């Protein structure tokens, strides 16, 4: 009976922070038994000592007992034990012994004293225990906030912020909580992530973002504003039992900071990307102005010469001017093709169409085209008959190989040999283009793949745009391969460029075959 | 038809190949240099009448070539520049180049510049006492200026500017050189120049001169264009 009264009293004292209890709740139920044992022990002691100490001193033993119970078991148990102790005192110690007698006023004195001491010790110990619990709870909150702060620090996107909050809340209140995170983008609330299906949640979120209250609690839902240096940035809404609004607000501040940091990081990345794009544009413009103007000037001048003085030119001169026009037009075409393909590779080649390509066939076509166009060196092709296939963009693969070959012809003397070879390699297939030129100085080797870089060591005119090898590398990297340079090759001369590409695997065949059929 | 010995300096074989036949067809003698070293040697030994110089040379700065030629020769120099070399071009003109064409140029434009340069070269060797072309006549001794036979009253500054432009008629004259001629200081404010050129234009037009005798080359300088001059 006492118990039934005592139990709700205990829980009431703990209030909302029951989850923060350092010990299991069941421990309290055993306390009345402890109180009873304690009371029995001290009562027995008092009864045993009564003949030696007299009635008055024996009562003190009973008081000590009640106080001990109050300290150990709290107010309610102590009060119950005070009543029990008073009855025991009356029955066993006070005259007449073995009889309950409440005839005199003094017979009530032990009951009053016992109750008072139970009250004092019980209240004091209860308060102490509450304090301890509160300290413990706020300790846990702090620990939890720290955990969340740590998690949020690692978050690199709004989704990760949501994830971190979710995990943090689950740690605090268990798995039963549902969380919604909203961002305020110019008066419009955007859901960054939500497991709330209550239609009230967005309404509450809007209320805390726009309204005067920072926190709003309706039923089992709490909404709090995400406030940062720039003012309100959104709202956090949590649904679940036993939520602490103040604690949520603290979490909301952390989340707001994390979201702000994520936004700033994104802005920074965008600014960097823009600066890089600007640099590229400048380089592109100056390259375009040279690479397009020179052939254009040559074409326009040759054509104007023919038009104006054609009649006075001999056949040889006219033919040379016409040949020059054709040659320069081809060069213009090369430059524009490279510029166009460069832009396709801009984003790392993510949007390129991957089709199965035969390495041997492509090499053969590139080398034959080069021979038809006229080349001062001997071109030797080795291993083109092998069945090697890769996945890649057809135009770019052709262009990459053409560029590498052009580079070799541009930087090596007439009548030397350029060897183009392809073979199976541990990581796929290996294509090498080896020339007998003067080689590339070690310091320049890392630069040759940079956009708009032109070699300094060529005896003849460098007519490249500085885009060729950059495109070759862009293509190779988009295919998951790599490109390497070896120079000198032998006797301090020659350069060998190796392209290593992963071979097509059979499942690509399906996909790729289908795609190429569609493309055809 | 005026002909002469032209030194063509360009590292682009395609442009040399395209230009040479036209220059030869006009009766010019053409020497080709593909870098600065060859250009300097040809300029000193060959003594050309006009140098056509591409600013983008593989072995040395075009300005350096101009400076070294100017140390011993007053040979007219026409600079070929790409549009992004605007500052380079002005620096080259200040260094002593006489004119420029922007790449891509039209053949007729370059040939006109060559003609103007040859005329200057010849007029220099004759050390003229007067200038006469396109209805404009200037007596360098009496400082009398006539347009279509009528005397034109000019302030000393206006006269100096006009004489400077006339001496290089058909060619660009940089702001620096005009400022030096009018104010004695090449670093004077180009704003003065704009004002005086404006007044000069007005006087010329009032006396029946062509509307655009003095052409503005933005950022570079001015050019006197006379009808039937070249």
XYZ file of C-alpha atoms in Angstrom:
750
model
C 0.000 0.000 0.000
C 2.725 2.410 1.040
C 4.598 1.299 -2.005
C 1.816 2.152 -4.332
C 1.860 5.687 -3.037
C 5.649 5.834 -3.004
C 6.216 4.645 -6.548
C 4.438 7.458 -8.487
C 5.952 9.989 -6.125
C 9.450 8.852 -7.119
C 8.748 8.997 -10.833
C 7.133 12.383 -10.525
C 10.302 13.755 -9.027
C 12.346 12.581 -11.954
C 10.065 14.213 -14.440
C 10.886 14.351 -18.169
C 14.497 13.372 -17.791
C 13.774 9.769 -16.915
C 15.984 8.614 -19.754
C 18.918 10.300 -18.095
C 18.718 8.093 -14.987
C 22.102 6.610 -14.170
C 20.530 3.393 -12.828
C 17.612 1.271 -13.912
C 14.218 2.309 -12.659
C 13.582 -1.092 -11.009
C 16.223 -0.309 -8.372
C 13.642 1.912 -6.638
C 11.238 -0.872 -6.034
C 13.741 -2.632 -3.848
C 14.231 0.392 -1.651
C 11.108 -0.092 0.570
C 12.470 -3.551 1.487
C 15.739 -1.920 2.451
C 13.814 0.635 4.516
C 11.827 -2.129 6.216
C 15.001 -4.103 7.032
C 16.650 -0.965 8.358
C 13.645 -0.106 10.527
C 13.489 -3.669 11.846
C 17.172 -3.630 12.709
C 17.088 -0.319 14.571
C 13.790 -1.201 16.259
C 15.323 -4.460 17.527
C 18.374 -2.519 18.724
C 16.147 0.016 20.510
C 14.059 -2.710 22.128
C 17.190 -4.584 23.241
C 18.833 -1.436 24.694
C 15.647 -0.068 26.305
C 16.095 -1.866 29.671
C 19.632 -0.415 29.963
C 19.088 3.107 28.563
C 15.566 3.827 29.643
C 12.654 4.753 27.436
C 13.952 8.224 26.410
C 17.352 7.102 25.118
C 15.886 4.060 23.409
C 13.640 6.460 21.426
C 16.828 8.101 20.068
C 17.881 4.758 18.576
C 14.527 4.655 16.764
C 15.087 8.257 15.485
C 18.519 7.295 14.132
C 16.873 4.362 12.336
C 14.208 6.563 10.681
C 16.861 9.117 9.641
C 18.980 6.392 8.048
C 15.935 5.125 6.139
C 15.168 8.673 4.987
C 18.702 9.140 3.689
C 18.775 5.802 1.928
C 15.243 5.430 0.603
C 13.794 8.879 0.237
C 10.874 10.700 1.785
C 7.945 8.404 1.160
C 9.580 5.253 2.475
C 10.925 7.177 5.482
C 7.449 8.462 6.359
C 6.016 4.973 6.180
C 8.847 3.674 8.330
C 8.389 6.529 10.804
C 4.790 5.337 11.348
C 5.919 1.732 11.629
C 8.733 2.697 14.040
C 6.340 4.725 16.204
C 4.002 1.729 16.462
C 6.930 -0.579 17.297
C 8.154 1.882 19.951
C 4.724 2.101 21.496
C 4.284 -1.673 21.465
C 7.717 -2.885 22.555
C 9.294 -0.059 24.553
C 6.900 2.461 26.023
C 4.873 1.465 29.103
C 2.739 -0.604 29.084
C 4.946 -2.948 27.079
C 3.363 -5.311 24.498
C 0.318 -3.143 24.256
C -0.593 -0.315 21.939
C -1.537 2.588 24.194
C -2.202 6.089 22.967
C -3.995 7.304 26.031
C -1.475 9.920 27.182
C -0.445 12.937 25.136
C 3.193 11.930 25.599
C 2.453 8.660 23.795
C 2.060 10.715 20.570
C 5.466 12.388 21.033
C 7.527 9.535 19.504
C 5.243 9.468 16.449
C 5.627 13.241 15.922
C 9.446 13.168 16.442
C 9.882 10.141 14.197
C 7.776 11.735 11.447
C 9.698 15.006 11.698
C 13.094 13.309 11.418
C 11.782 11.179 8.516
C 10.610 14.353 6.801
C 13.904 16.189 7.268
C 16.228 13.365 6.263
C 13.932 12.209 3.461
C 13.570 15.656 1.944
C 17.293 16.370 2.205
C 18.335 13.102 0.645
C 15.657 13.461 -2.036
C 16.968 16.843 -2.963
C 20.518 15.606 -3.062
C 19.489 12.759 -5.293
C 17.587 15.104 -7.606
C 20.612 17.360 -7.855
C 22.798 14.429 -8.710
C 20.337 13.266 -11.324
C 20.102 16.689 -12.854
C 23.890 17.004 -12.971
C 24.081 13.614 -14.541
C 21.424 14.465 -17.084
C 23.081 17.708 -18.155
C 26.382 15.850 -18.329
C 24.778 13.436 -20.741
C 23.314 16.322 -22.728
C 26.702 17.950 -22.983
C 28.285 14.692 -24.035
C 25.557 14.289 -26.592
C 25.912 17.788 -27.980
C 29.643 17.198 -28.274
C 28.976 13.973 -30.167
C 26.604 15.735 -32.524
C 29.032 18.605 -32.989
C 31.709 16.087 -33.944
C 29.416 14.331 -36.365
C 28.300 17.617 -37.887
C 31.881 18.693 -38.352
C 32.436 15.778 -40.693
C 29.323 16.580 -42.728
C 30.094 17.931 -46.199
C 26.588 18.305 -47.541
C 23.095 19.128 -46.304
C 22.229 15.415 -46.576
C 25.123 14.528 -44.296
C 24.047 17.204 -41.811
C 20.609 15.587 -41.718
C 22.200 12.164 -41.286
C 24.400 13.369 -38.428
C 21.437 14.950 -36.637
C 19.427 11.785 -37.020
C 22.180 9.658 -35.524
C 22.700 12.163 -32.711
C 19.009 12.188 -31.828
C 18.793 8.410 -31.902
C 21.672 8.331 -29.407
C 19.809 10.684 -27.080
C 16.229 9.566 -27.231
C 16.394 6.152 -28.787
C 15.234 5.082 -32.210
C 11.615 6.222 -31.809
C 12.241 9.858 -32.831
C 11.286 11.199 -36.226
C 13.276 14.113 -37.534
C 12.674 16.750 -40.178
C 15.195 19.357 -41.357
C 14.066 22.362 -43.385
C 16.079 25.093 -45.051
C 14.785 28.616 -45.598
C 15.654 29.683 -49.140
C 14.257 33.134 -49.701
C 11.018 32.640 -47.789
C 10.512 29.154 -49.236
C 11.025 26.200 -46.921
C 12.879 23.362 -48.593
C 12.917 19.946 -46.976
C 16.527 18.760 -46.655
C 15.414 15.457 -45.224
C 12.421 14.296 -43.260
C 10.870 11.194 -41.785
C 7.853 13.123 -40.499
C 4.521 12.279 -42.071
C 2.553 14.610 -39.825
C 1.143 17.469 -41.980
C 1.593 19.737 -38.978
C 5.405 19.502 -39.201
C 5.973 21.927 -42.113
C 3.435 24.329 -40.608
C 5.325 24.342 -37.326
C 8.620 24.729 -39.181
C 7.275 27.785 -41.017
C 6.010 29.164 -37.714
C 9.412 29.045 -35.983
C 11.251 30.374 -39.059
C 8.954 33.353 -39.571
C 7.249 33.767 -36.204
C 8.468 35.333 -32.956
C 8.968 32.073 -31.040
C 12.249 30.230 -31.451
C 10.821 26.969 -30.149
C 7.337 25.565 -30.520
C 5.945 22.458 -28.856
C 2.600 20.990 -29.843
C 1.745 17.541 -28.562
C 4.698 15.259 -29.106
C 6.286 17.524 -31.730
C 8.913 20.157 -31.111
C 10.030 22.624 -33.775
C 12.992 24.918 -33.306
C 14.525 27.616 -35.461
C 17.945 27.131 -37.021
C 19.586 30.444 -36.281
C 23.074 31.424 -37.364
C 25.009 34.635 -37.872
C 22.907 35.488 -40.903
C 19.623 35.071 -39.039
C 17.146 32.269 -39.509
C 18.285 29.659 -41.987
C 15.672 26.974 -41.438
C 13.953 24.757 -38.909
C 14.412 21.461 -37.111
C 11.297 19.471 -36.216
C 11.334 16.373 -34.025
C 8.452 14.115 -33.143
C 8.671 11.690 -30.267
C 8.094 11.164 -26.568
C 10.002 12.948 -23.798
C 11.678 15.673 -25.876
C 13.616 18.504 -24.276
C 12.991 21.743 -26.162
C 16.046 23.550 -24.763
C 18.299 20.707 -25.710
C 16.798 20.619 -29.202
C 17.422 24.330 -29.603
C 21.100 23.783 -28.803
C 21.223 21.057 -31.431
C 19.443 23.352 -33.843
C 22.174 25.969 -33.399
C 24.843 23.359 -34.116
C 22.951 22.213 -37.199
C 22.553 25.814 -38.387
C 26.297 26.357 -38.061
C 26.995 23.126 -39.943
C 24.576 24.085 -42.726
C 26.178 27.505 -42.972
C 29.614 25.938 -43.161
C 28.445 23.540 -45.879
C 26.972 26.445 -47.855
C 30.159 28.493 -47.505
C 32.307 25.535 -48.548
C 30.145 25.111 -51.624
C 30.419 28.789 -52.468
C 34.191 28.586 -52.085
C 34.374 25.554 -54.349
C 32.221 27.347 -56.901
C 34.440 30.411 -56.740
C 37.526 28.229 -57.274
C 35.900 26.474 -60.196
C 34.959 29.811 -61.688
C 38.502 31.128 -61.284
C 39.838 27.995 -62.992
C 37.326 28.417 -65.798
C 38.414 32.061 -66.161
C 42.080 31.045 -66.393
C 41.225 28.467 -68.984
C 39.188 30.983 -70.945
C 42.068 33.468 -70.995
C 44.511 30.818 -72.123
C 42.006 29.574 -74.662
C 41.470 33.060 -76.064
C 45.155 33.803 -76.508
C 45.671 30.370 -78.049
C 42.704 30.855 -80.339
C 43.914 34.276 -81.385
C 47.223 32.793 -82.493
C 46.155 29.398 -83.762
C 43.175 30.654 -85.681
C 44.555 33.973 -86.902
C 47.751 32.608 -88.414
C 46.148 30.084 -90.757
C 43.327 32.539 -91.470
C 45.823 35.240 -92.447
C 47.687 32.796 -94.661
C 44.502 31.645 -96.366
C 43.152 35.155 -96.869
C 46.496 36.454 -98.155
C 46.985 33.555 -100.554
C 43.479 33.879 -101.904
C 43.778 37.668 -102.297
C 47.141 37.245 -104.064
C 45.631 34.782 -106.522
C 42.667 37.017 -107.113
C 44.681 40.173 -107.713
C 47.933 38.954 -109.235
C 46.893 35.482 -110.392
C 47.367 36.404 -114.023
C 51.012 37.297 -113.512
C 51.887 34.185 -111.454
C 53.466 31.173 -113.083
C 51.777 27.791 -112.678
C 54.134 26.699 -109.908
C 53.444 29.801 -107.783
C 49.678 29.474 -108.208
C 49.831 25.813 -107.291
C 51.885 26.572 -104.186
C 49.438 29.236 -103.059
C 46.511 26.863 -103.552
C 48.324 24.080 -101.725
C 49.005 26.545 -98.913
C 45.305 27.364 -98.691
C 44.400 23.656 -98.462
C 47.109 23.023 -95.878
C 46.160 25.959 -93.704
C 42.475 25.090 -93.917
C 43.361 21.609 -92.639
C 45.324 23.203 -89.840
C 42.383 25.411 -88.943
C 40.235 22.320 -88.914
C 42.688 20.559 -86.572
C 42.694 23.481 -84.169
C 38.919 23.836 -84.102
C 38.465 20.067 -83.676
C 40.866 20.061 -80.755
C 39.180 23.066 -79.175
C 35.758 21.488 -79.514
C 36.856 18.125 -78.143
C 38.641 19.869 -75.290
C 35.339 21.284 -74.126
C 33.836 17.786 -74.190
C 36.553 16.638 -71.810
C 36.126 19.651 -69.551
C 34.147 17.872 -66.823
C 36.444 14.854 -66.714
C 34.610 13.171 -69.572
C 31.601 12.214 -67.464
C 29.119 12.645 -70.315
C 31.035 10.806 -73.017
C 29.410 7.971 -74.863
C 31.332 4.758 -74.195
C 31.392 2.343 -77.115
C 33.585 -0.698 -77.771
C 36.542 0.312 -79.923
C 39.131 -1.855 -81.611
C 42.591 -0.569 -80.755
C 44.247 -2.116 -83.816
C 41.692 -0.781 -86.304
C 41.793 2.722 -84.856
C 45.612 2.767 -84.939
C 45.617 1.545 -88.530
C 43.188 4.246 -89.611
C 45.117 6.991 -87.784
C 48.458 5.910 -89.269
C 47.028 5.564 -92.779
C 45.436 8.982 -92.594
C 48.736 10.451 -91.483
C 50.569 8.731 -94.368
C 48.037 9.995 -96.891
C 48.457 13.532 -95.571
C 52.182 13.307 -96.224
C 54.720 12.819 -93.474
C 58.487 13.276 -93.464
C 59.170 10.293 -91.181
C 58.768 6.527 -91.656
C 55.748 5.291 -89.703
C 55.989 1.664 -88.499
C 52.904 0.053 -86.998
C 53.372 -3.068 -84.849
C 50.749 -5.377 -83.326
C 47.665 -3.864 -84.959
C 46.388 -7.329 -85.893
C 45.722 -8.244 -82.243
C 42.167 -8.418 -80.962
C 42.267 -5.667 -78.336
C 39.144 -3.688 -77.527
C 38.567 -0.836 -75.125
C 35.518 1.156 -74.070
C 35.649 4.828 -74.980
C 34.510 7.739 -77.102
C 35.253 7.027 -80.762
C 36.064 10.606 -81.816
C 38.253 11.276 -78.811
C 40.157 7.988 -79.086
C 40.988 8.774 -82.714
C 41.902 12.349 -81.815
C 44.070 11.298 -78.867
C 46.064 8.874 -81.033
C 46.287 11.415 -83.869
C 47.558 14.053 -81.486
C 50.207 11.778 -80.004
C 51.349 10.807 -83.505
C 51.301 14.443 -84.675
C 53.397 15.358 -81.700
C 55.979 12.726 -82.652
C 56.133 13.943 -86.274
C 56.333 17.564 -85.181
C 59.264 17.040 -82.844
C 61.414 14.540 -84.723
C 63.663 14.950 -87.772
C 62.736 13.978 -91.328
C 63.682 10.457 -92.459
C 63.711 9.141 -88.891
C 61.446 6.281 -87.820
C 58.351 6.565 -85.642
C 57.187 3.251 -84.210
C 53.564 2.817 -83.197
C 52.973 -0.385 -81.240
C 50.143 -1.935 -79.303
C 50.282 -4.957 -77.029
C 48.524 -6.687 -74.148
C 49.566 -5.362 -70.764
C 48.998 -6.435 -67.147
C 46.459 -3.618 -66.743
C 44.859 -3.825 -70.165
C 46.446 -2.737 -73.394
C 49.470 -0.593 -74.001
C 49.921 1.697 -76.990
C 53.357 3.221 -77.492
C 54.507 5.867 -79.943
C 58.284 6.060 -80.066
C 60.242 8.610 -82.095
C 63.911 9.330 -82.722
C 63.756 13.037 -81.954
C 65.979 14.885 -79.536
C 63.836 13.873 -76.548
C 62.145 15.955 -73.905
C 64.181 17.433 -71.028
C 63.226 15.917 -67.654
C 62.017 19.290 -66.375
C 59.566 19.612 -69.257
C 58.197 16.080 -69.117
C 55.584 16.895 -66.500
C 54.466 19.972 -68.446
C 53.833 18.474 -71.872
C 50.325 17.373 -70.883
C 49.353 20.845 -69.692
C 46.985 22.826 -71.828
C 48.652 25.242 -74.222
C 52.135 24.033 -73.392
C 54.443 23.946 -76.392
C 57.830 22.274 -76.366
C 60.873 24.533 -76.514
C 63.310 22.059 -78.017
C 62.065 21.670 -81.560
C 64.470 22.666 -84.281
C 61.642 23.116 -86.784
C 58.585 25.264 -86.339
C 56.286 24.254 -83.523
C 52.876 24.537 -85.060
C 50.888 22.731 -82.445
C 48.167 24.428 -80.487
C 49.427 23.059 -77.178
C 46.149 21.190 -76.824
C 47.015 17.834 -78.399
C 48.640 15.967 -75.522
C 46.306 17.596 -73.040
C 43.394 16.057 -74.931
C 45.185 12.706 -75.123
C 45.593 12.693 -71.360
C 42.017 13.856 -70.817
C 40.712 10.988 -72.911
C 42.972 8.372 -71.313
C 42.000 9.464 -67.801
C 38.310 9.508 -68.679
C 38.751 5.841 -69.712
C 40.426 5.001 -66.406
C 43.840 4.580 -68.007
C 47.101 6.449 -67.761
C 49.630 8.065 -70.041
C 53.376 8.011 -69.478
C 56.389 9.566 -71.060
C 59.879 8.100 -71.371
C 62.721 10.229 -72.670
C 65.387 9.717 -73.784
C 64.713 6.229 -75.098
C 68.157 5.226 -76.341
C 71.530 6.927 -76.754
C 70.206 10.173 -75.304
C 67.628 10.476 -78.068
C 63.992 9.745 -78.721
C 60.753 9.990 -76.827
C 58.313 7.206 -76.091
C 54.753 7.957 -75.108
C 52.830 5.065 -73.589
C 49.058 4.949 -73.205
C 47.720 2.211 -70.948
C 43.975 1.617 -71.229
C 41.787 -0.938 -69.451
C 40.491 -3.593 -71.838
C 36.782 -3.973 -72.408
C 35.224 -6.601 -70.136
C 32.540 -8.901 -71.488
C 29.589 -7.202 -69.768
C 30.604 -3.955 -71.458
C 30.179 -5.791 -74.744
C 26.459 -6.188 -74.171
C 25.906 -2.661 -73.106
C 28.385 -1.175 -75.531
C 27.193 -3.305 -78.445
C 23.686 -2.158 -77.805
C 24.729 1.448 -77.574
C 26.809 1.422 -80.724
C 23.947 -0.220 -82.584
C 21.720 2.572 -81.406
C 24.274 5.134 -82.443
C 24.630 3.619 -85.917
C 54.651 52.198 -109.251
C 57.057 52.329 -106.348
C 59.143 49.236 -105.803
C 61.815 48.355 -103.311
C 63.653 45.744 -101.320
C 61.428 44.270 -98.606
C 62.663 42.248 -95.647
C 59.865 39.937 -94.490
C 60.392 38.623 -90.940
C 57.915 35.933 -89.841
C 58.291 32.554 -88.153
C 55.122 31.256 -89.817
C 56.183 29.645 -93.131
C 52.553 29.688 -94.271
C 52.315 33.472 -94.072
C 55.670 33.960 -95.803
C 54.601 31.576 -98.558
C 51.342 33.462 -98.995
C 52.849 36.976 -99.027
C 55.978 36.524 -101.100
C 54.350 35.956 -104.534
C 52.171 39.083 -104.238
C 55.108 41.287 -103.211
C 57.184 39.873 -106.049
C 54.328 40.369 -108.503
C 54.357 44.079 -107.574
C 58.029 44.194 -108.499
C 59.467 44.195 -104.988
C 62.590 42.302 -104.128
C 61.793 40.049 -101.130
C 64.182 38.713 -98.493
C 62.796 36.359 -95.842
C 64.010 35.953 -92.250
C 62.391 33.432 -89.912
C 63.747 34.755 -86.609
C 65.260 37.819 -84.962
C 68.883 36.854 -85.549
C 68.363 36.360 -89.283
C 66.325 39.572 -89.408
C 69.079 41.668 -87.826
C 71.716 40.224 -90.148
C 69.545 40.867 -93.225
C 68.626 44.389 -92.057
C 72.288 45.365 -91.587
C 73.813 43.638 -94.609
C 70.963 43.685 -97.112
C 69.943 47.277 -96.383
C 66.268 46.763 -97.221
C 63.921 49.671 -98.013
C 61.145 48.357 -95.726
C 61.066 45.774 -92.940
C 57.823 43.859 -92.341
C 58.222 42.337 -88.877
C 56.023 39.838 -87.010
C 56.209 40.652 -83.277
C 55.985 37.011 -82.170
C 59.422 35.649 -82.984
C 60.776 32.401 -81.553
C 64.245 33.587 -80.530
C 63.896 37.190 -79.382
C 61.466 39.955 -78.585
C 60.288 41.894 -81.641
C 60.908 45.172 -79.776
C 64.548 44.213 -79.365
C 64.870 43.703 -83.115
C 63.418 47.191 -83.712
C 65.748 48.765 -81.134
C 68.821 47.174 -82.685
C 67.839 48.163 -86.218
C 67.162 51.740 -85.030
C 70.654 52.001 -83.559
C 72.098 52.307 -87.054
C 69.228 52.435 -89.553
C 66.102 54.511 -90.119
C 64.607 51.835 -92.383
C 60.777 51.994 -92.159
C 59.465 49.096 -90.059
C 55.926 47.752 -90.340
C 54.884 45.563 -87.425
C 52.519 42.583 -87.754
C 50.764 41.936 -84.451
C 47.989 39.775 -83.116
C 45.154 41.630 -81.464
C 45.994 40.413 -77.971
C 49.439 42.040 -78.306
C 47.954 45.566 -78.121
C 50.459 46.791 -75.521
C 53.336 45.107 -77.358
C 52.299 46.874 -80.535
C 52.238 50.342 -78.945
C 55.583 49.642 -77.289
C 56.980 48.597 -80.682
C 55.733 51.828 -82.281
C 57.263 53.856 -79.468
C 60.458 51.888 -79.943
C 60.642 53.285 -83.477
C 58.441 51.094 -85.664
C 56.625 53.167 -88.286
C 53.345 51.352 -88.707
C 51.430 48.206 -87.962
C 48.862 45.770 -89.278
C 46.746 43.514 -87.083
C 46.573 39.818 -87.774
C 44.533 38.560 -89.543
C 45.186 41.308 -92.060
C 43.889 41.799 -95.545
C 46.529 41.690 -98.288
C 45.513 45.105 -99.662
C 45.975 46.682 -96.238
C 49.526 45.400 -95.877
C 50.416 46.429 -99.442
C 49.117 49.969 -98.750
C 51.287 50.190 -95.612
C 54.291 49.019 -97.603
C 53.635 51.696 -100.239
C 53.352 54.424 -97.594
C 56.575 53.254 -95.994
C 58.407 53.267 -99.316
C 57.157 56.804 -99.988
C 58.448 57.977 -96.620
C 61.760 56.296 -97.243
C 62.107 58.074 -100.596
C 60.924 61.458 -99.272
C 63.432 61.203 -96.451
C 66.304 60.612 -98.817
C 65.216 63.643 -100.842
C 64.953 65.802 -97.675
C 61.918 67.747 -98.955
C 61.237 71.389 -98.252
C 57.543 71.010 -98.770
C 54.775 68.444 -98.552
C 52.154 68.224 -101.236
C 49.437 65.586 -101.590
C 45.682 65.233 -101.779
C 45.059 68.974 -101.940
C 47.140 69.650 -98.831
C 50.413 71.536 -99.136
C 52.792 72.460 -96.362
C 55.880 74.638 -96.856
C 58.309 73.545 -94.187
C 60.389 76.724 -94.619
C 57.665 79.376 -94.316
C 55.330 77.164 -92.238
C 52.518 78.029 -94.657
C 49.693 75.489 -94.904
C 47.285 75.484 -97.838
C 44.233 73.313 -98.397
C 42.797 73.285 -101.936
C 44.951 76.371 -102.593
C 43.529 78.392 -99.655
C 45.804 79.405 -96.793
C 44.971 77.737 -93.491
C 45.703 79.625 -90.270
C 47.093 77.277 -87.643
C 48.489 77.771 -84.151
C 52.112 76.653 -83.677
C 50.965 73.460 -81.870
C 48.442 72.641 -84.587
C 51.100 73.214 -87.242
C 53.587 70.932 -85.494
C 50.995 68.174 -85.182
C 49.920 68.444 -88.804
C 53.519 68.463 -90.049
C 54.283 65.384 -87.977
C 51.242 63.580 -89.389
C 52.017 64.720 -92.951
C 55.619 63.537 -92.753
C 54.283 60.079 -91.975
C 51.216 60.448 -94.186
C 49.397 57.160 -94.552
C 51.173 55.788 -91.511
C 50.162 55.739 -87.885
C 51.863 58.236 -85.553
C 51.752 57.293 -81.882
C 50.341 59.590 -79.223
C 53.775 59.733 -77.623
C 55.459 61.047 -80.761
C 52.691 63.592 -81.356
C 52.863 64.789 -77.764
C 56.623 65.151 -78.086
C 56.135 67.166 -81.307
C 53.418 69.448 -79.911
C 54.394 69.846 -76.268
C 58.008 68.716 -76.179
C 57.117 66.074 -73.591
C 55.993 62.603 -74.589
C 54.410 61.961 -71.168
C 51.972 64.907 -71.426
C 48.267 64.186 -71.025
C 46.814 62.600 -74.219
C 43.670 64.622 -73.452
C 45.427 67.789 -74.821
C 46.175 65.860 -77.940
C 42.541 64.917 -78.422
C 41.517 68.582 -78.041
C 44.086 69.888 -80.558
C 43.437 67.124 -83.060
C 39.747 68.022 -82.739
C 40.441 71.664 -83.547
C 42.734 70.717 -86.410
C 40.047 68.477 -87.905
C 37.499 71.263 -87.652
C 39.774 73.754 -89.467
C 40.544 71.244 -92.195
C 36.882 70.411 -92.712
C 35.835 74.082 -92.740
C 38.169 74.643 -95.673
C 36.670 71.796 -97.627
C 38.953 69.017 -96.476
C 37.695 65.435 -96.468
C 35.586 64.556 -93.425
C 38.082 62.042 -92.053
C 41.494 63.234 -93.084
C 42.846 62.521 -89.633
C 41.893 59.004 -88.568
C 41.945 57.874 -84.942
C 43.697 54.593 -84.155
C 42.170 53.922 -80.742
C 44.773 53.604 -78.016
C 47.633 53.934 -80.499
C 47.617 57.316 -82.205
C 46.497 59.088 -85.411
C 46.907 58.601 -89.118
C 46.676 61.226 -91.895
C 44.824 59.742 -94.846
C 44.908 61.781 -98.037
C 42.955 61.022 -101.195
C 45.090 59.905 -104.131
C 48.120 59.886 -101.892
C 49.142 56.266 -102.226
